[in-house]
Coordinates of C-alpha atoms (C1' of nucleotides) in Angstrom, one line a residue:
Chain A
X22 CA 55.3 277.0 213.6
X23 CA 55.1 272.9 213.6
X24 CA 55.2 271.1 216.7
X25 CA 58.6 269.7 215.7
X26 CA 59.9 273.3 215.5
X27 CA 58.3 273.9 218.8
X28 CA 60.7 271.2 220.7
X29 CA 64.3 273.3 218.6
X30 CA 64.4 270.6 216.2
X31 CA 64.0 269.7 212.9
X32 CA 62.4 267.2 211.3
X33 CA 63.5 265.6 207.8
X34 CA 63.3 263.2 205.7
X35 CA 65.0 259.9 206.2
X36 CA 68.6 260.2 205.5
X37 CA 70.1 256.8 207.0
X38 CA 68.4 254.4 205.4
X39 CA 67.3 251.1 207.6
X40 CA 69.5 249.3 205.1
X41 CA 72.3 250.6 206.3
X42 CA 71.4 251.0 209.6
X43 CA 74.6 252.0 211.7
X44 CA 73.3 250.2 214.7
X45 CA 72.8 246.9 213.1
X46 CA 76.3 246.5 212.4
X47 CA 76.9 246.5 216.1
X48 CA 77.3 242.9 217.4
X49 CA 75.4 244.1 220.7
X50 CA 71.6 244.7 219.1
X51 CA 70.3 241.8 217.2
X52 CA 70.1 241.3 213.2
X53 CA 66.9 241.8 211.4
X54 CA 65.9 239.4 208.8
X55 CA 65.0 240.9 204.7
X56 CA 60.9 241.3 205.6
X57 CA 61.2 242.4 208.8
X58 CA 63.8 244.9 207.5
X59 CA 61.3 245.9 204.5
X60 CA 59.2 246.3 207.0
X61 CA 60.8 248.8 209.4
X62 CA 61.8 250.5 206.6
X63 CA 58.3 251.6 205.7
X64 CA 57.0 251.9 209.1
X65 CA 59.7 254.7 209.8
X66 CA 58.7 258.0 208.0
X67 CA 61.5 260.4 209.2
X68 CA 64.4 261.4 210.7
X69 CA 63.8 264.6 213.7
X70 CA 67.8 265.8 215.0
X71 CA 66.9 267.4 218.1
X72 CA 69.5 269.8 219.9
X73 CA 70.9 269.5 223.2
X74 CA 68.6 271.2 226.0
X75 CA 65.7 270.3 223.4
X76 CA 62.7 268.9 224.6
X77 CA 61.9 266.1 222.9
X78 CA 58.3 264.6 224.1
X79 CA 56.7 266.4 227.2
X80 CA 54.0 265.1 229.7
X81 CA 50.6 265.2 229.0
X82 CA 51.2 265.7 225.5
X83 CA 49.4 263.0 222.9
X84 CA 51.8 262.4 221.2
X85 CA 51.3 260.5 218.0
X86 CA 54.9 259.1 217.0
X87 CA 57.6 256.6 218.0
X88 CA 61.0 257.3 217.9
X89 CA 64.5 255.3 218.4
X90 CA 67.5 256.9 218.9
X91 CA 69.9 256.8 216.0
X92 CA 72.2 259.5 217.4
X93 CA 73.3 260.9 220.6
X94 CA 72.2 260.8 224.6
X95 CA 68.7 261.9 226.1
X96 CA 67.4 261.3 228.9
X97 CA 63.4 260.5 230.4
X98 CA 62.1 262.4 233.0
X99 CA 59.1 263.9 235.7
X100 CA 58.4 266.8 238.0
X101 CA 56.9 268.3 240.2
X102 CA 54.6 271.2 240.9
X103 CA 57.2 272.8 242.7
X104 CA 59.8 271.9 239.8
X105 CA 61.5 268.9 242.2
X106 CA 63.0 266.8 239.0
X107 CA 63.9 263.0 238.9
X108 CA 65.2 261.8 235.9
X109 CA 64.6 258.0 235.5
X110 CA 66.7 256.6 232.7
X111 CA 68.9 258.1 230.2
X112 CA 68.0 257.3 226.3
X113 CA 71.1 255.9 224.3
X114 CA 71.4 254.8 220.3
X115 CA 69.4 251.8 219.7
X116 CA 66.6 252.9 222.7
X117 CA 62.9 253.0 221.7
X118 CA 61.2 256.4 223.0
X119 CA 57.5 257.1 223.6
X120 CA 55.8 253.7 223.7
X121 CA 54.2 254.8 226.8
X122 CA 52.2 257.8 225.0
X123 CA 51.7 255.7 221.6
X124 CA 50.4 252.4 223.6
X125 CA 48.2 254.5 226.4
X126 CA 47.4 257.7 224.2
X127 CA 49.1 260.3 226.7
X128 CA 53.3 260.8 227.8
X129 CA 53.2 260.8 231.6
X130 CA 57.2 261.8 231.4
X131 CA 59.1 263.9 229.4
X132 CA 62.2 263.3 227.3
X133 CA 65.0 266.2 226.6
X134 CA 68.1 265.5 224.6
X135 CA 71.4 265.3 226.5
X136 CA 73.8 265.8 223.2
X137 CA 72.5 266.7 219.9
X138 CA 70.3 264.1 218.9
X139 CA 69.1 261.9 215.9
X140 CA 65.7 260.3 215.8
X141 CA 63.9 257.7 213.7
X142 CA 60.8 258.8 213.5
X143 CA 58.0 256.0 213.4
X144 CA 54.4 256.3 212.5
X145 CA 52.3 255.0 215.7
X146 CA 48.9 254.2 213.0
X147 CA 51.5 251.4 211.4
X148 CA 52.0 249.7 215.2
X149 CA 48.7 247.8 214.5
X150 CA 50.1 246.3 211.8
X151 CA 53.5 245.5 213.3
X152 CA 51.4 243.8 215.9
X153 CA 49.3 241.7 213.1
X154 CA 52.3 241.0 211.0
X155 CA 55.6 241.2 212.3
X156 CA 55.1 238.9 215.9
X157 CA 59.0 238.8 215.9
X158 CA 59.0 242.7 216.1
X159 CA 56.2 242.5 218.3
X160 CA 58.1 240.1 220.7
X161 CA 61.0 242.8 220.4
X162 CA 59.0 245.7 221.6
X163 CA 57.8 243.8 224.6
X164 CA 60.9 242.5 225.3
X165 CA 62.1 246.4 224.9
X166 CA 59.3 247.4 227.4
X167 CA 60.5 244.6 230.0
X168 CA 64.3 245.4 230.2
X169 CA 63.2 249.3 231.0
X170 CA 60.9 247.5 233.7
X171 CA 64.2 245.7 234.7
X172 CA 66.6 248.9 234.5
X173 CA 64.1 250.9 236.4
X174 CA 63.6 247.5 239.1
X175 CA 67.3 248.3 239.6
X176 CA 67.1 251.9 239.9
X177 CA 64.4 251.9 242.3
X178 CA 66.2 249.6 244.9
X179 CA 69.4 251.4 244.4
X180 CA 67.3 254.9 245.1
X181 CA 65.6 252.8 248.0
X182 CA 68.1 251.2 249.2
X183 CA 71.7 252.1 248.6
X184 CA 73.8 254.8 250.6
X185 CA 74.7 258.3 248.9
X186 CA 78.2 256.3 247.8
X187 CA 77.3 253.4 246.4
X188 CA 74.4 254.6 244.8
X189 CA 76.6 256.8 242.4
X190 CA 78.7 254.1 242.0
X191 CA 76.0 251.9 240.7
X192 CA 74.8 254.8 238.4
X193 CA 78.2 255.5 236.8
X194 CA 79.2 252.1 236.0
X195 CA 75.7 251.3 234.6
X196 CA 75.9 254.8 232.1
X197 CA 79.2 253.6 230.9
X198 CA 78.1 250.1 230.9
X199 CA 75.7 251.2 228.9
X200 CA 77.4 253.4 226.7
X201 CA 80.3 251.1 225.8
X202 CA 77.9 248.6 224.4
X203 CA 76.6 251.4 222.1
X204 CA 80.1 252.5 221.0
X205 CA 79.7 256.0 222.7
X206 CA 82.3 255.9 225.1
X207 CA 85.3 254.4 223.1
X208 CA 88.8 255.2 223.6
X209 CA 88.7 257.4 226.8
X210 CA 86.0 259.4 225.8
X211 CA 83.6 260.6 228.5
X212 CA 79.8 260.4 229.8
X213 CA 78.1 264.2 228.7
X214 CA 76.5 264.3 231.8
X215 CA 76.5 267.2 234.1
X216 CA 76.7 266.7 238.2
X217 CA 73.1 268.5 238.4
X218 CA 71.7 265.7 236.0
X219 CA 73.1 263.0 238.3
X220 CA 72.1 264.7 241.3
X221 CA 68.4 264.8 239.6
X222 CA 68.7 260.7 238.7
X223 CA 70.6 259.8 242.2
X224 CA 67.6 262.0 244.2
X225 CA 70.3 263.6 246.1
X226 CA 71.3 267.1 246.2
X227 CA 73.5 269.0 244.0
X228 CA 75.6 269.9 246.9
X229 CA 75.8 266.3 248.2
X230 CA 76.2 264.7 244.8
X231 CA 79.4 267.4 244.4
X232 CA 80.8 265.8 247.2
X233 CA 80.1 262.1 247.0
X234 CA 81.9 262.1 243.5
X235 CA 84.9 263.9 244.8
X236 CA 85.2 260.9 247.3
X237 CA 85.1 258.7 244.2
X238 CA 87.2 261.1 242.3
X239 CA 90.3 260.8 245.5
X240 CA 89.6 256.5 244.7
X241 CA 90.6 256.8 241.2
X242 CA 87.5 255.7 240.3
X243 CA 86.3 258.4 237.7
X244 CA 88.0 261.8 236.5
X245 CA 85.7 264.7 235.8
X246 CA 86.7 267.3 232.9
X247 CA 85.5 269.0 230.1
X248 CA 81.8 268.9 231.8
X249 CA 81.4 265.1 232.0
X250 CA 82.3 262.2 233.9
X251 CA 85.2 259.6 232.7
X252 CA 84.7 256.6 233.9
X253 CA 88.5 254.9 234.6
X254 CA 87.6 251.7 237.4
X255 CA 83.9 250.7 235.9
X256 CA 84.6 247.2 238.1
X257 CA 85.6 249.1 241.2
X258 CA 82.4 250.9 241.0
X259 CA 80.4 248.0 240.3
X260 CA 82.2 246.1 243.6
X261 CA 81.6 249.2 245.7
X262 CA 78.1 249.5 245.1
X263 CA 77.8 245.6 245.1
X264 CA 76.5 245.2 241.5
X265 CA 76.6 242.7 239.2
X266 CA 75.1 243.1 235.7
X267 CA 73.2 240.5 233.8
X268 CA 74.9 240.3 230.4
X269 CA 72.8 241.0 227.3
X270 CA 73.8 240.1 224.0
X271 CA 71.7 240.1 220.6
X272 CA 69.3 242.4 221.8
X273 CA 66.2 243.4 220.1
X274 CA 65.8 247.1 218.8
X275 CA 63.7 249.0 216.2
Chain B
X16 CA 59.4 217.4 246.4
X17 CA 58.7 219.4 243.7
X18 CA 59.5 222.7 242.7
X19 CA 56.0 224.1 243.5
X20 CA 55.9 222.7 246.8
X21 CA 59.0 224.0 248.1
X22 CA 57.5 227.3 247.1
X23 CA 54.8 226.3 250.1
X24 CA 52.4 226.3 247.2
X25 CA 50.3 224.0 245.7
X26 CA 49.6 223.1 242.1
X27 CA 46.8 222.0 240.8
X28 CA 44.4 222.0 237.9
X29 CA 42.4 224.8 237.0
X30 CA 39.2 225.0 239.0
X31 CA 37.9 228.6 237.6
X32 CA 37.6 228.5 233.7
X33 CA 38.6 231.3 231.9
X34 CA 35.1 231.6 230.8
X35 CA 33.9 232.5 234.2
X36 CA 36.6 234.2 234.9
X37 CA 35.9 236.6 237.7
X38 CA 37.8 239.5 236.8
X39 CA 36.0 239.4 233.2
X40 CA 33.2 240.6 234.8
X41 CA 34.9 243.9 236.6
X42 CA 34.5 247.0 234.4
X43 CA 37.5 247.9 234.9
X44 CA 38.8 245.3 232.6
X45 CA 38.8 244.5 229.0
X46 CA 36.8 241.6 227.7
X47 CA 38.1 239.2 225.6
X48 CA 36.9 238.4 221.6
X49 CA 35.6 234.1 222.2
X50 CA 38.5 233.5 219.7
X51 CA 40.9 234.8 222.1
X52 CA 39.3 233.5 225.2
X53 CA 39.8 230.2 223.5
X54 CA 43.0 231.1 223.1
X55 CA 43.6 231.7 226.7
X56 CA 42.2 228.9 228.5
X57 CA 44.1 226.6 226.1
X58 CA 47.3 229.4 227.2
X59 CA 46.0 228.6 231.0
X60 CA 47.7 225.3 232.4
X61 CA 46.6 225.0 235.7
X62 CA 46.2 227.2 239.2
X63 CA 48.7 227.5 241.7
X64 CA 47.9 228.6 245.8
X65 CA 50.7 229.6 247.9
X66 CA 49.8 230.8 251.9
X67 CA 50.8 234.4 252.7
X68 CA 54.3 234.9 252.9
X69 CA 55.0 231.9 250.1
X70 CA 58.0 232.6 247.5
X71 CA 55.9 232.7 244.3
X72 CA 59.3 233.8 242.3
X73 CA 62.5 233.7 243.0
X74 CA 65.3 236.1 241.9
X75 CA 67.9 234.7 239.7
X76 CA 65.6 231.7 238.8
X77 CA 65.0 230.4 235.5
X78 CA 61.3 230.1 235.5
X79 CA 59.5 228.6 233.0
X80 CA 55.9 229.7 233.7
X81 CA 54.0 233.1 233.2
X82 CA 51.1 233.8 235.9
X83 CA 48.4 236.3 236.4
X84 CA 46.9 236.8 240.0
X85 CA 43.0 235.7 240.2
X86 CA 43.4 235.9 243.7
X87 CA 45.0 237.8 246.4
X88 CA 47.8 240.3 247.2
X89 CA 51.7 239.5 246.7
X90 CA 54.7 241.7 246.4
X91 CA 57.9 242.2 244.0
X92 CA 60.9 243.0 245.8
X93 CA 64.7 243.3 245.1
X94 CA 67.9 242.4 247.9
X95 CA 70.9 243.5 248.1
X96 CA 73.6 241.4 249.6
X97 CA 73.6 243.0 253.2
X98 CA 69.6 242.2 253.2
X99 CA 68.3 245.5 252.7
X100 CA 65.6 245.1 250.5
X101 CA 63.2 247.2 248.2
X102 CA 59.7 246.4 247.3
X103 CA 59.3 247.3 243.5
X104 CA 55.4 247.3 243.2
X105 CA 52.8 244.9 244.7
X106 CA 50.5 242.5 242.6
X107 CA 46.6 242.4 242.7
X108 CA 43.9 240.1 240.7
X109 CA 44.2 241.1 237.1
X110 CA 48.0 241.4 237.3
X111 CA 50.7 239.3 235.4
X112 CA 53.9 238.1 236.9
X113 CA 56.9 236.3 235.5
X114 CA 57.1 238.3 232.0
X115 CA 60.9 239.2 232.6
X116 CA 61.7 236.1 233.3
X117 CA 59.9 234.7 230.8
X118 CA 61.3 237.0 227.8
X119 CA 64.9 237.3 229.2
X120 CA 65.2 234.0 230.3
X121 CA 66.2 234.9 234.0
X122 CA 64.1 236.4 237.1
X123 CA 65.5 239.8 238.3
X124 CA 63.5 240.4 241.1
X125 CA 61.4 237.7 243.2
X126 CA 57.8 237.3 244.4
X127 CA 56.3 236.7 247.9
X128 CA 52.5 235.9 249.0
X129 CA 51.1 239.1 250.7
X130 CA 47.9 237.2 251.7
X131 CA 46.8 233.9 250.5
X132 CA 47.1 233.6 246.7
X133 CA 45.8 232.1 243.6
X134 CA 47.7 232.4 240.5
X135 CA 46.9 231.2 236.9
X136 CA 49.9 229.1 235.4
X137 CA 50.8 229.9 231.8
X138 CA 53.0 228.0 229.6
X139 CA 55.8 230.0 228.6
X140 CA 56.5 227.8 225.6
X141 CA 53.1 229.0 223.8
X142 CA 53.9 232.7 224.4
X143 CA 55.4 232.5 220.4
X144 CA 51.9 231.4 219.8
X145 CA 50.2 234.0 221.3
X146 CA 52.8 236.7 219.5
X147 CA 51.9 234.5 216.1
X148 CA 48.2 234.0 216.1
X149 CA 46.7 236.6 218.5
X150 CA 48.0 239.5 218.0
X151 CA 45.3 241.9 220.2
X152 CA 46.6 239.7 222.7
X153 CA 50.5 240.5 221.9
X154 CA 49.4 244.1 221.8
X155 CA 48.0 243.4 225.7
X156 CA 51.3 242.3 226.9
X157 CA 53.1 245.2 225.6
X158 CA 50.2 247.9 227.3
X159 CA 50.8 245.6 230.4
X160 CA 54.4 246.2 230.3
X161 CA 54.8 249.7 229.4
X162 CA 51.5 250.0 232.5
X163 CA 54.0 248.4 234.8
X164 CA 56.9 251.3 233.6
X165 CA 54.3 253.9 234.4
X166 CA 54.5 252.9 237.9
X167 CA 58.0 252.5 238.1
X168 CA 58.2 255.9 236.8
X169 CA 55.8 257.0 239.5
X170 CA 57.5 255.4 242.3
X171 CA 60.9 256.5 241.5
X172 CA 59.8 260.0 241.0
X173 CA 58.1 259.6 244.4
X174 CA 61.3 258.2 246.2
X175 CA 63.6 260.4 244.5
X176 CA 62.3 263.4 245.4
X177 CA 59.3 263.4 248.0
X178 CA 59.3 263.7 250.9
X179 CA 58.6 260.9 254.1
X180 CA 55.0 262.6 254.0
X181 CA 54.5 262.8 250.8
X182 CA 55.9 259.6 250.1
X183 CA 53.9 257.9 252.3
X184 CA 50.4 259.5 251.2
X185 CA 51.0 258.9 247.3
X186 CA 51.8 255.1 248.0
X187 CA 49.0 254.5 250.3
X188 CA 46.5 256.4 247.9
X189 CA 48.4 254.5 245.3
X190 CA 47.5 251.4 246.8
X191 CA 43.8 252.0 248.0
X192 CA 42.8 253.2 244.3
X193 CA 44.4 250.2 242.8
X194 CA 42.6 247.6 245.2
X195 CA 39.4 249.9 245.0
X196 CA 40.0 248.9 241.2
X197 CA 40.2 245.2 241.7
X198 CA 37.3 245.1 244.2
X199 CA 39.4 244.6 246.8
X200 CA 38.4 246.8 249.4
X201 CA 35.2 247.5 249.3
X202 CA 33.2 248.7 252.7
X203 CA 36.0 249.5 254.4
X204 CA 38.4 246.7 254.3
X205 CA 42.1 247.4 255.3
X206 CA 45.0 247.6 252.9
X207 CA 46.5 243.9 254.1
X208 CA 49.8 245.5 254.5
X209 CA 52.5 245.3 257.4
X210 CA 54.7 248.9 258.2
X211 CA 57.7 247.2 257.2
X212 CA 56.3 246.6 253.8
X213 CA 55.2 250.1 253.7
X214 CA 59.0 251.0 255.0
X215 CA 60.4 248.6 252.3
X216 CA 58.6 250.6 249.4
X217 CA 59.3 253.9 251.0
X218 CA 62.7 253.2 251.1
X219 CA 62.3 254.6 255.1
X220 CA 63.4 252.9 258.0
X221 CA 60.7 251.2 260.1
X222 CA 60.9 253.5 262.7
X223 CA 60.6 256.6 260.5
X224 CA 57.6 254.6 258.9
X225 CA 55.8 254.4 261.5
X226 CA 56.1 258.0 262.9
X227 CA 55.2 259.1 259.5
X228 CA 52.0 257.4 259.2
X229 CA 51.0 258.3 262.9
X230 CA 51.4 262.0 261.0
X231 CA 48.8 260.9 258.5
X232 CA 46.9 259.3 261.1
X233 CA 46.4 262.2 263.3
X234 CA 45.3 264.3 260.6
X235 CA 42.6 261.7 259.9
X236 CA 43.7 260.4 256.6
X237 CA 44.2 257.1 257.4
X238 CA 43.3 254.2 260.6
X239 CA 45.5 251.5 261.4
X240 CA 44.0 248.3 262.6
X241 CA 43.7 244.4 262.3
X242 CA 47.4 244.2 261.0
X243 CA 46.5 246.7 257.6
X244 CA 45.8 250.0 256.8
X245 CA 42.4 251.6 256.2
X246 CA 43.0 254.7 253.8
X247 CA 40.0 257.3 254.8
X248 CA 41.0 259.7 252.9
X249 CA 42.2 259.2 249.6
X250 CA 42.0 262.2 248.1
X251 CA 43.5 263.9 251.0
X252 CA 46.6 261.4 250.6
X253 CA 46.6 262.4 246.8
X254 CA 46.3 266.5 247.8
X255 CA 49.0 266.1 250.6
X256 CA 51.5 264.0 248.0
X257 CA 50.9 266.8 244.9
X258 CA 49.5 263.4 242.8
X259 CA 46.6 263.4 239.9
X260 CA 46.4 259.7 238.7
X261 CA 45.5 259.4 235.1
X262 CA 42.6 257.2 235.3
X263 CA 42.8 253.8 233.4
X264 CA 39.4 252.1 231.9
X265 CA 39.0 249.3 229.5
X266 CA 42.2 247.7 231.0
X267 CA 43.7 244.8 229.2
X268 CA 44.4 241.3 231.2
X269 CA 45.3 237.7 230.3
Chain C
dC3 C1' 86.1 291.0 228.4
dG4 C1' 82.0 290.1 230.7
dA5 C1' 78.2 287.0 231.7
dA6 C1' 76.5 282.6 232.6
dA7 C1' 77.0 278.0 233.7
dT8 C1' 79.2 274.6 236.3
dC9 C1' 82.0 272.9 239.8
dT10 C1' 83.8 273.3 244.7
dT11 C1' 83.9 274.1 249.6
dG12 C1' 82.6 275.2 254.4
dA13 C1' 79.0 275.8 257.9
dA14 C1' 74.5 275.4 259.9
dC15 C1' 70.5 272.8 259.8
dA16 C1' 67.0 269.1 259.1
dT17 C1' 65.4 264.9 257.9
dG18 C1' 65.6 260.4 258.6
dA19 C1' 68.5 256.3 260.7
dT20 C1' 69.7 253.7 264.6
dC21 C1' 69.4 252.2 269.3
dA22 C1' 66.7 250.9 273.1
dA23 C1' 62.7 249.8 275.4
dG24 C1' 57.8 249.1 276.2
dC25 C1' 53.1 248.0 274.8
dG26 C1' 49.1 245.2 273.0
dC27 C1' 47.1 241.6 270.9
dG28 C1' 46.5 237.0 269.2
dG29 C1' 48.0 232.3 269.4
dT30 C1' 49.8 228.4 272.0
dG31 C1' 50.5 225.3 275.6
dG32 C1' 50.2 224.0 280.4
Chain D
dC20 C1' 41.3 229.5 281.7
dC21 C1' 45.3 231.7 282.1
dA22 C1' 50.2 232.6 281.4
dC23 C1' 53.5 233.3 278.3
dC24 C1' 55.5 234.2 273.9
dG25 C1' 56.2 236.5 269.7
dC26 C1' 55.1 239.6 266.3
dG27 C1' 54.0 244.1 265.0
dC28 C1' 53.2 248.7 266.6
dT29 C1' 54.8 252.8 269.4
dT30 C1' 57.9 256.2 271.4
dG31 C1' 61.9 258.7 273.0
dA32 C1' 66.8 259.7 272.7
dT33 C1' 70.9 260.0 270.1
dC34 C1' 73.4 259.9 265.9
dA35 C1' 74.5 260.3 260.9
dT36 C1' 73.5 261.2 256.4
dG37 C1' 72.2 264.4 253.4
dT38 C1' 70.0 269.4 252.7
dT39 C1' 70.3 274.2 252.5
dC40 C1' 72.6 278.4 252.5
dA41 C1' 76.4 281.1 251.1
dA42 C1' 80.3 282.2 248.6
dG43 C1' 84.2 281.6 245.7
dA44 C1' 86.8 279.3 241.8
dT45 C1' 86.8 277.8 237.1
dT46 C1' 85.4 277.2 232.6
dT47 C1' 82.9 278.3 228.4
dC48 C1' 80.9 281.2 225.3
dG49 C1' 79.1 285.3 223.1

DNA sequence: CGAAATCTTGAACATGATCAAGCGCGGTGG
DNA sequence: CCACCGCGCTTGATCATGTTCAAGATTTCG
């Protein structure tokens, strides 16, 4: 048994090829230009589809690959001894996993797959080269690293600082946030998220989370069926948690 | 008046050359190749001061510089409209500041003088340079970025889903063993750290602070004096908060 | 159809927030 | 030199937010 087969997934070879890269098309991630797409093209050496509940990188594990999210949600996350879970940002198409463990040589969090997922699968050995070749890409994966520093900036004071309330409401409208710029939440569609997962990002209890979404639930703020979250008032939930999102546009992805 | 003054600082030109840098010379830090060292005291514009309690960064500003701390202790930190506010992470010598801003064009969070600072000023405009023609260096600004995530991850995990206790003894042995690292408190010098910082990273009140840390106190962990914190015991603090810190060596800097 | 998740709700409890007041020390000005 | 002032630390009392326990409803899936 491989290590891929360990974490319930499989991994192939490259079906989409960077060519025709679904993610490019969208007007939200930025364009590559012919080397740089030659390039990316080499540096990725598979595809790994991942179910949901599959882990996906663990702690402590040296993990020797890069990935990017093609397909699907995931999410990062720690624990503790005593099995006390935060989860500190969810993983959406276009997001870069694992930098951490390729950049530092060990994962200090794990990743598990929300949906089924679909992986590029990147060589770390080649990153040298990126970094010796390619200084747009390597501009890019910086500029990746500092927007999670900035999501997880806003996490951390919401955590910190924010009431049971508005804290949801922050999370909520920055998931579908999120996920509308990604496509993955078009036409009424919903967040695949279960009230456990956002008790475990919100650091509330399950119990507690139950009942601060109902309150949001009796605003007409969100709608919970078919064991997710839709999102109908994302402004209302940005007003009532007193949030206002920096736009992005052309943003850099690998 | 110019933009640096209002900050209470003072900007002037660089009195400690890169080549006698002082943090060179720690261990714990990487050294630099004489190419790159070129490199960076070109990179290096000048030296900024600012007195304790000095803006050095201010959200929502479009800064145009990049700094790394030669000197002192400062704080990022996060508002919300009301005033409550969150301490992200705090900055010691070695550390680099202003890379959001830099890359994204806009500050998220600002900066404030925790002691007396000095700062190295970088000019943002030869960060493409540095990307171009130095790629090691490149590679050092990612590890720096994806370092600062680390923390983040840390922190959340720690306000998420420790307790007050707990909470309390991972930050200050947190703390201690990153200014142990910088040489900044050597034979028993305190942590130069107010309660309502230590309440503003906790995400605790002050009050609930303080009663905390007379906890730790009592059982000897810790001594409160002079305005700062001694930490006696760090591993204690690390047993009581469940924490093994993944020890860093050969550290990269700019 | 039964089993396993997931969501829901009420009640008792605990952790931490808020309010209020006092203390101690260093700095300032008379 | 001393009195006063202000900041930061301390402490007790009361209050509120969120946790834990317990149990039932609902949905999904084999």
């Amino acid at each position: 048994m491989t290590a891929v087969e360990k974490r319930n997934g499989e991994l192939i070879a490259a079906r989409t090829r960077c060519e025709h890269c679904p993610l490019r098309q969208r007007e939200h991630f930025r364009d590559f230009d012919p080397d740089e797409l030659d390039f990316v093209s080499q540096f990725k050496t598979g595809e790994l589809t991942a179910d949901a509940g599959a882990s996906i990188l663990v702690e402590g594990a040296h993990s020797a690959h890069l990935f990017t999210v093609l397909a699907g949600w995931a999410f990062r996350y720690k624990i503790l001894e005593d099995g006390r879970r935060q989860i500190l940002n969810f993983v959406m198409p276009g997001d870069l996993i694992g930098l951490q463990g390729s950049l530092m040589g060990e994962m200090q969090h794990s990743v598990e797959a929300l949906t089924a997922v679909t992986l590029c699968v990147f060589e770390r050995g080649r990153l040298r080269t990126l970094f010796e070749k390619y200084p747009d890409l390597a501009y890019d994966l910086t500029w990746i690293a500092a927007r999670e520093e900035r999501i997880l900036d806003e996490h951390l004071l919401s955590i910190g600082r924010r009431s049971a309330l508005e804290r949801a409401g922050y999370l909520l409208a920055f998931l579908n946030r999120r996920a509308r710029a990604c496509g993955l939440v078009e036409h009424g569609k919903i967040l695949p998220i279960s009230q456990q997962h956002l008790a475990d990002t919100l650091g509330l209890s399950l119990v507690h989370t139950n009942k601060t979404l109902r309150k949001l639930a009796d605003r007409k703020l969100l709608h919970w069926r078919e064991r997710g979250c839709e999102v109908l008032d994302e402004d209302g939930l940005c007003e009532l948690a007193g949030w206002v999102d920096p736009v992005t546009r052309g943003r850099p992805f690998i």
